[in-house]
XYZ file of C-alpha atoms in Angstrom:
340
model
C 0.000 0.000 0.000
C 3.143 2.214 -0.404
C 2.949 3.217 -3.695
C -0.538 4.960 -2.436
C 1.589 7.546 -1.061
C 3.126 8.656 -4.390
C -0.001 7.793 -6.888
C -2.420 10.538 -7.883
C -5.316 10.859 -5.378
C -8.446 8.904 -6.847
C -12.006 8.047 -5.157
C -10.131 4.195 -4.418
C -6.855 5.393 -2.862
C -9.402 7.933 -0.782
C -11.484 5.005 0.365
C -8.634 2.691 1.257
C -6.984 5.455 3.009
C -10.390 5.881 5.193
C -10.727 2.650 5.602
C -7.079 2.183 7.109
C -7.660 5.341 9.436
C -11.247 3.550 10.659
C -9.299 0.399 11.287
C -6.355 2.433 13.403
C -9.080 4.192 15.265
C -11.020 0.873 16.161
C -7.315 -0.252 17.158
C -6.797 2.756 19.344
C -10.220 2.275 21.150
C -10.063 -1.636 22.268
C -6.219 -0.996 23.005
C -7.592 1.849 25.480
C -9.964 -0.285 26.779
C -7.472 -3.155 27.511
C -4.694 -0.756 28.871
C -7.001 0.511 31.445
C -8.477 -2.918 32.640
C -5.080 -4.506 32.729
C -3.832 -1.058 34.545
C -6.826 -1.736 37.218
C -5.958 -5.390 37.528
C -2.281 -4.636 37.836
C -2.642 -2.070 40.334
C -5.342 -4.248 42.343
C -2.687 -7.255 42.310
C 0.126 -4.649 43.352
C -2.585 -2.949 46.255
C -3.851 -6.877 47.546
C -7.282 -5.470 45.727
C -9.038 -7.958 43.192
C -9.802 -5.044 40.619
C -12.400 -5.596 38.144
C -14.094 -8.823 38.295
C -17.906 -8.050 37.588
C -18.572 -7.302 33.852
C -17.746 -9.885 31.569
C -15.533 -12.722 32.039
C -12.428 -11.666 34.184
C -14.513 -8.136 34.117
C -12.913 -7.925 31.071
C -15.937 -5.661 29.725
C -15.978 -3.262 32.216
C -13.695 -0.976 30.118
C -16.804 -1.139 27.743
C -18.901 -0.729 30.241
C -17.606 2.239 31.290
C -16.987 3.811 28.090
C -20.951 3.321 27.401
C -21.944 5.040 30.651
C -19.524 7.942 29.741
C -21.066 8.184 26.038
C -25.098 8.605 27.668
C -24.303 10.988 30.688
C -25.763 13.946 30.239
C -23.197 16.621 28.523
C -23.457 20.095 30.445
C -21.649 23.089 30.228
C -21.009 25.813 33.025
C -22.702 28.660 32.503
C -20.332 31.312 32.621
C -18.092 29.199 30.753
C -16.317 30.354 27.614
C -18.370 27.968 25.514
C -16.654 27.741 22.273
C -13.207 27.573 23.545
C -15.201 24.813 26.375
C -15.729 22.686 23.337
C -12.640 22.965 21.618
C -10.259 21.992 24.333
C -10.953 18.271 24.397
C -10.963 18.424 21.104
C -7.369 19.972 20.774
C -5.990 17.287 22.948
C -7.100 14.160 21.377
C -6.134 14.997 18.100
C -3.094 15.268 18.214
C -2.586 12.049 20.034
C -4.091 10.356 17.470
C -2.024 12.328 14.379
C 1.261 10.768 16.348
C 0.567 6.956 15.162
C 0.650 8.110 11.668
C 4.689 8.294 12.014
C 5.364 5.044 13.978
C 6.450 2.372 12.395
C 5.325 -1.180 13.701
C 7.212 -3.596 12.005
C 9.574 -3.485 8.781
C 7.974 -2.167 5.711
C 4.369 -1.336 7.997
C 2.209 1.033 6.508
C 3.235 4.500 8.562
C 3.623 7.913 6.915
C 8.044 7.462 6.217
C 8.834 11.359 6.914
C 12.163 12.326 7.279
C 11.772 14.602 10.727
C 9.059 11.937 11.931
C 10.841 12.211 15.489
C 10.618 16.238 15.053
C 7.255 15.871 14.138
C 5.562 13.231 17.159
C 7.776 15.478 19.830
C 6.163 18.469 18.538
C 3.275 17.620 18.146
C 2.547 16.068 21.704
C 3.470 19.874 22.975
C -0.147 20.934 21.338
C -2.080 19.038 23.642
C -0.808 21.104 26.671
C -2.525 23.562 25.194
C -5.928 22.120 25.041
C -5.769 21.264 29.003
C -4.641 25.062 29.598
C -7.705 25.793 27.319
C -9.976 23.506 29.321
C -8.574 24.641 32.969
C -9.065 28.797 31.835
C -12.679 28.339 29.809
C -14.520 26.482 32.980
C -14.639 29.414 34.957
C -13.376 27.100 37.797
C -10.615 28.326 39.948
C -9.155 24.777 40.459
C -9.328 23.730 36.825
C -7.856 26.788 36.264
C -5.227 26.319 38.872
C -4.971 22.526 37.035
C -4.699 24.265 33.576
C -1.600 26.398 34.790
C 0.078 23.372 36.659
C 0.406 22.075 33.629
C 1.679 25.297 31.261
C 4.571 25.275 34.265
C 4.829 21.207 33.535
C 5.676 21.801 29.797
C 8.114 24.748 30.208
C 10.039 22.186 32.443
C 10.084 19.354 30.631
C 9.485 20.076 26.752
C 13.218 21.281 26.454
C 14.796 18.344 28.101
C 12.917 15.638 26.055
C 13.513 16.816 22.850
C 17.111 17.473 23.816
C 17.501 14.216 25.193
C 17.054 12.789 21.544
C 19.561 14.634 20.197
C 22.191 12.209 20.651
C 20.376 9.370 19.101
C 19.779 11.771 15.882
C 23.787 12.617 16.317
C 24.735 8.888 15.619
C 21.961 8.269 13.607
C 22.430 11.053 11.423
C 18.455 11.084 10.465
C 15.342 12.065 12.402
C 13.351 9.632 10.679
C 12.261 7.121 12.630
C 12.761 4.139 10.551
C 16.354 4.760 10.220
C 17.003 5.285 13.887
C 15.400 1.623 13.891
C 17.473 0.295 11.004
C 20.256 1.809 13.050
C 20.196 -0.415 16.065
C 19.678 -4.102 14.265
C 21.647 -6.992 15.712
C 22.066 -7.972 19.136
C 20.887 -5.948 21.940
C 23.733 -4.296 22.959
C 23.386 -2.109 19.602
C 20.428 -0.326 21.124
C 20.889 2.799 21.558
C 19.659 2.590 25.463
C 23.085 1.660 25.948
C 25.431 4.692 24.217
C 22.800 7.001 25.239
C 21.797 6.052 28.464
C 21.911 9.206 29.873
C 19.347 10.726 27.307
C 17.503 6.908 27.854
C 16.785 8.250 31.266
C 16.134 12.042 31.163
C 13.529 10.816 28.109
C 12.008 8.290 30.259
C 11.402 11.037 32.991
C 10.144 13.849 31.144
C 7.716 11.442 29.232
C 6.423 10.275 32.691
C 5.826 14.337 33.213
C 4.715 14.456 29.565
C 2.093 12.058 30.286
C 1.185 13.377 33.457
C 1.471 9.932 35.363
C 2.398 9.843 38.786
C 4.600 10.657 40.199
C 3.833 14.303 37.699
C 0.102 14.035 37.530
C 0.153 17.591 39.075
C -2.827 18.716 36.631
C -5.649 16.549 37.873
C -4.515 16.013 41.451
C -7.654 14.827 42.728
C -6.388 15.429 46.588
C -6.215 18.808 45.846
C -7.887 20.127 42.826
C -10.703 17.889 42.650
C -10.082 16.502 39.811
C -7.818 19.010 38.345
C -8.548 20.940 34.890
C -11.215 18.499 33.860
C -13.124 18.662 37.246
C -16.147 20.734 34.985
C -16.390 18.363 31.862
C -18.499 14.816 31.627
C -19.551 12.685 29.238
C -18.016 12.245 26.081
C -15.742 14.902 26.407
C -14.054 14.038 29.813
C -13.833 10.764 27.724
C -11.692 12.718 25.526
C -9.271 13.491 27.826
C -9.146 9.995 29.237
C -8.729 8.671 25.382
C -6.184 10.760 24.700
C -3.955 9.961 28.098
C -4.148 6.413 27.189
C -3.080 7.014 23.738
C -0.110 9.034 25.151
C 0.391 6.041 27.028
C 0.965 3.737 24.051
C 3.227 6.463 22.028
C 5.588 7.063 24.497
C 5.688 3.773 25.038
C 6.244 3.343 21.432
C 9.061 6.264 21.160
C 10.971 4.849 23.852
C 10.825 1.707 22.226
C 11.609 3.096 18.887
C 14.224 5.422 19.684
C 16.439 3.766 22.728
C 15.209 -0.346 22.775
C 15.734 -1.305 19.498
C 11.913 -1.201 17.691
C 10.792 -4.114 16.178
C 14.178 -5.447 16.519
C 14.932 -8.885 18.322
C 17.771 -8.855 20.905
C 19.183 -11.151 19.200
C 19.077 -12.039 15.937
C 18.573 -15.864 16.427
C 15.008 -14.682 17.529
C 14.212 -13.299 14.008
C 12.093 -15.737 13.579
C 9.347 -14.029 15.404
C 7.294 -11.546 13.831
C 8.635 -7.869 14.145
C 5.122 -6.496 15.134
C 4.809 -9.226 17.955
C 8.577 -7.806 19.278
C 7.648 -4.195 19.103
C 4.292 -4.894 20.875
C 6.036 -7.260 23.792
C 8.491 -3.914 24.434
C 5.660 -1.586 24.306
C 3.568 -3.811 26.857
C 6.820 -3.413 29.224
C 7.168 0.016 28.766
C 3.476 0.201 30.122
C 3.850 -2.115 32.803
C 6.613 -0.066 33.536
C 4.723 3.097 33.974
C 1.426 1.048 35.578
C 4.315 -0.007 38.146
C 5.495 3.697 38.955
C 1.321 4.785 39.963
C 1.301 1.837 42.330
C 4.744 2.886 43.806
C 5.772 6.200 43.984
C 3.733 9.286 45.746
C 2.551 12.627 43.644
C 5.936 15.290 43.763
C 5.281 19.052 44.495
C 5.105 21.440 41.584
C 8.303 23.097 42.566
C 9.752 19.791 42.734
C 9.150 18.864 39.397
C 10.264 22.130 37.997
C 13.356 21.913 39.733
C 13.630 18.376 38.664
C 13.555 19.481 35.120
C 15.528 22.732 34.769
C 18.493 21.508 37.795
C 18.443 17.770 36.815
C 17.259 16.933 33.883
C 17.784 19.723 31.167
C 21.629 20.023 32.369
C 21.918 16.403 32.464
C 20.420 16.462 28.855
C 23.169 18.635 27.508
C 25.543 17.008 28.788
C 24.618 13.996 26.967
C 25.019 15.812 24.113
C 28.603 16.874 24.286
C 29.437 13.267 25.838
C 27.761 11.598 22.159
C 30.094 14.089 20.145
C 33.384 13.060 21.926
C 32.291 9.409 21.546
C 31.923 9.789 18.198
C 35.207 11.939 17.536
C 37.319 8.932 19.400
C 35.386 6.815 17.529
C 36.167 8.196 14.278
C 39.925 8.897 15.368
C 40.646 5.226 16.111
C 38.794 4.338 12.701
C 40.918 6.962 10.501
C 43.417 6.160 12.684
């Protein structure tokens, strides 16, 4: 389905390419559902809770379940809110999510758009949905979604900066931003991941897309202790869905870009293992990354805002640049011993 890309658009190539965008989005929604029953689960099992165990087999529908109960609430509106702006916010954040996948590639030779700044591009755009929670926190007319909505303007200024810089080294050595190569780049055995060389930018990115993601131990938005709820506290229905929809997608394309950039992609750890499909390797990586993060909620308690900031502009943004000028002496001793 390649040569789609380059073909004149006709009335077939527009229907295939709506019916492959249909087929992501009914992927997106049962992965959602399935992150957050196996996140209930896991946390039960980590809490000595049982989780859900009603709906369904295993409660295994009570994702569904909720989803439907979400979709008939009535959908109200404050009254002094800004209304139009009210609408657009949840709006402004899903999207976005959803425009990431179109980048990341599953498996060798899967269907993804092959752009040549496709790192450039997800990092950016995951920025924009900051926005839409600012939007949703100012156009309530709610002091504490308000207070939610500027939590998190102060969460991006801290940690935008050091997760794109944290990347830079991988680009260095890579010499692309395109996320295909950077996977091409680290086949073989394991140890030509790139989590290794750039551990140091392995671990600021992992942190800032914690923050990113606004997971505990950086859920600082919709701290429900103190903001009831946070910046979402006035929406229901199917637009606090929204929100919800687009955190778990977040979820699975961080996942993803750590898996992508630093661990290797669809790549086995060693190449023995080829035998296995690449998708089911890049899925099995992404499913630890998640468990990963599930793990951290169970564990760790919520940080203070000044905290996290200085977390990200004493820590992590000077630990960021330093991985840069550590990749460029690696790779001039590198290239000295080869000329050499």
């Amino acid at each position: 389905m390649l040569h789609l890309l380059t073909e004149q658009l006709t009335w077939t190539n527009f229907a295939i390419f709506c019916a492959v965008a249909v087929a992501l989005l009914l992927f997106v929604l049962v992965w959602v559902m399935l992150e957050i029953y196996f996140e209930r689960k896991i946390l039960g099992a980590m809490q000595f809770r049982i989780g859900p165990n009603r709906v369904g087999p295993f409660g295994l529908l009570q994702s569904a379940a909720d989803v439907f109960k979400l979709l008939i609430k009535e959908d109200t509106i404050p009254r002094k809110a800004e209304k139009q702006l009210f609408v657009f916010a949840p709006i402004l954040t899903f999207l976005p999510s959803f425009s990431i996948m179109a980048v990341l590639p599953y498996a060798d030779g899967f269907l993804h758009a092959d752009i040549n700044v496709g790192l450039l591009y997800a990092l950016s755009l995951s920025g924009i949905s900051t926005v839409g929670i600012i939007l949703a926190g100012w156009s309530s007319n709610n002091k504490y979604a308000l207070i939610g909505g500027m939590r998190s303007a102060a969460q991006m200024i801290s940690y935008e900066i050091p997760i794109i810089i944290s990347v830079v080294g991988v680009v260095m050595m890579t010499g692309s931003m395109n996320i295909r190569l950077i996977v091409e780049g680290q086949a073989g055995y394991f140890w030509n991941w790139n989590f290794l060389p750039q551990i140091i930018g392995f671990v600021v990115f992992v942190i800032a897309s914690v923050s990113e993601l606004n997971r505990t131990p950086f859920d600082l938005p919709e701290a429900e202790s103190e903001l009831v709820a946070g910046y979402h506290v006035e929406y229901s229905g199917f637009r606090f869905a929204f929100y919800m929809l687009a955190e778990y997608i977040y979820m699975f394309v961080f996942s993803a870009l750590i898996v992508l950039i630093f661990l290797g992609g669809w790549n086995a750890p060693f190449p023995q293992l080829d035998f296995i499909p690449d998708v089911i390797w890049f899925l099995i990586k992404v499913c630890c990354i998640i468990f990963f993060l599930i793990w951290l909620r169970a564990t760790l308690p919520r940080v203070r805002l000044d905290q996290l900031m200085g977390l990200g502009w004493k820590v992590l943004l000077p630990l960021s640049l330093l991985n840069i000028f550590v990749t460029a002496a690696y790779m001039g001793i590198k290239s000295w011993i080869i000329g050499g």
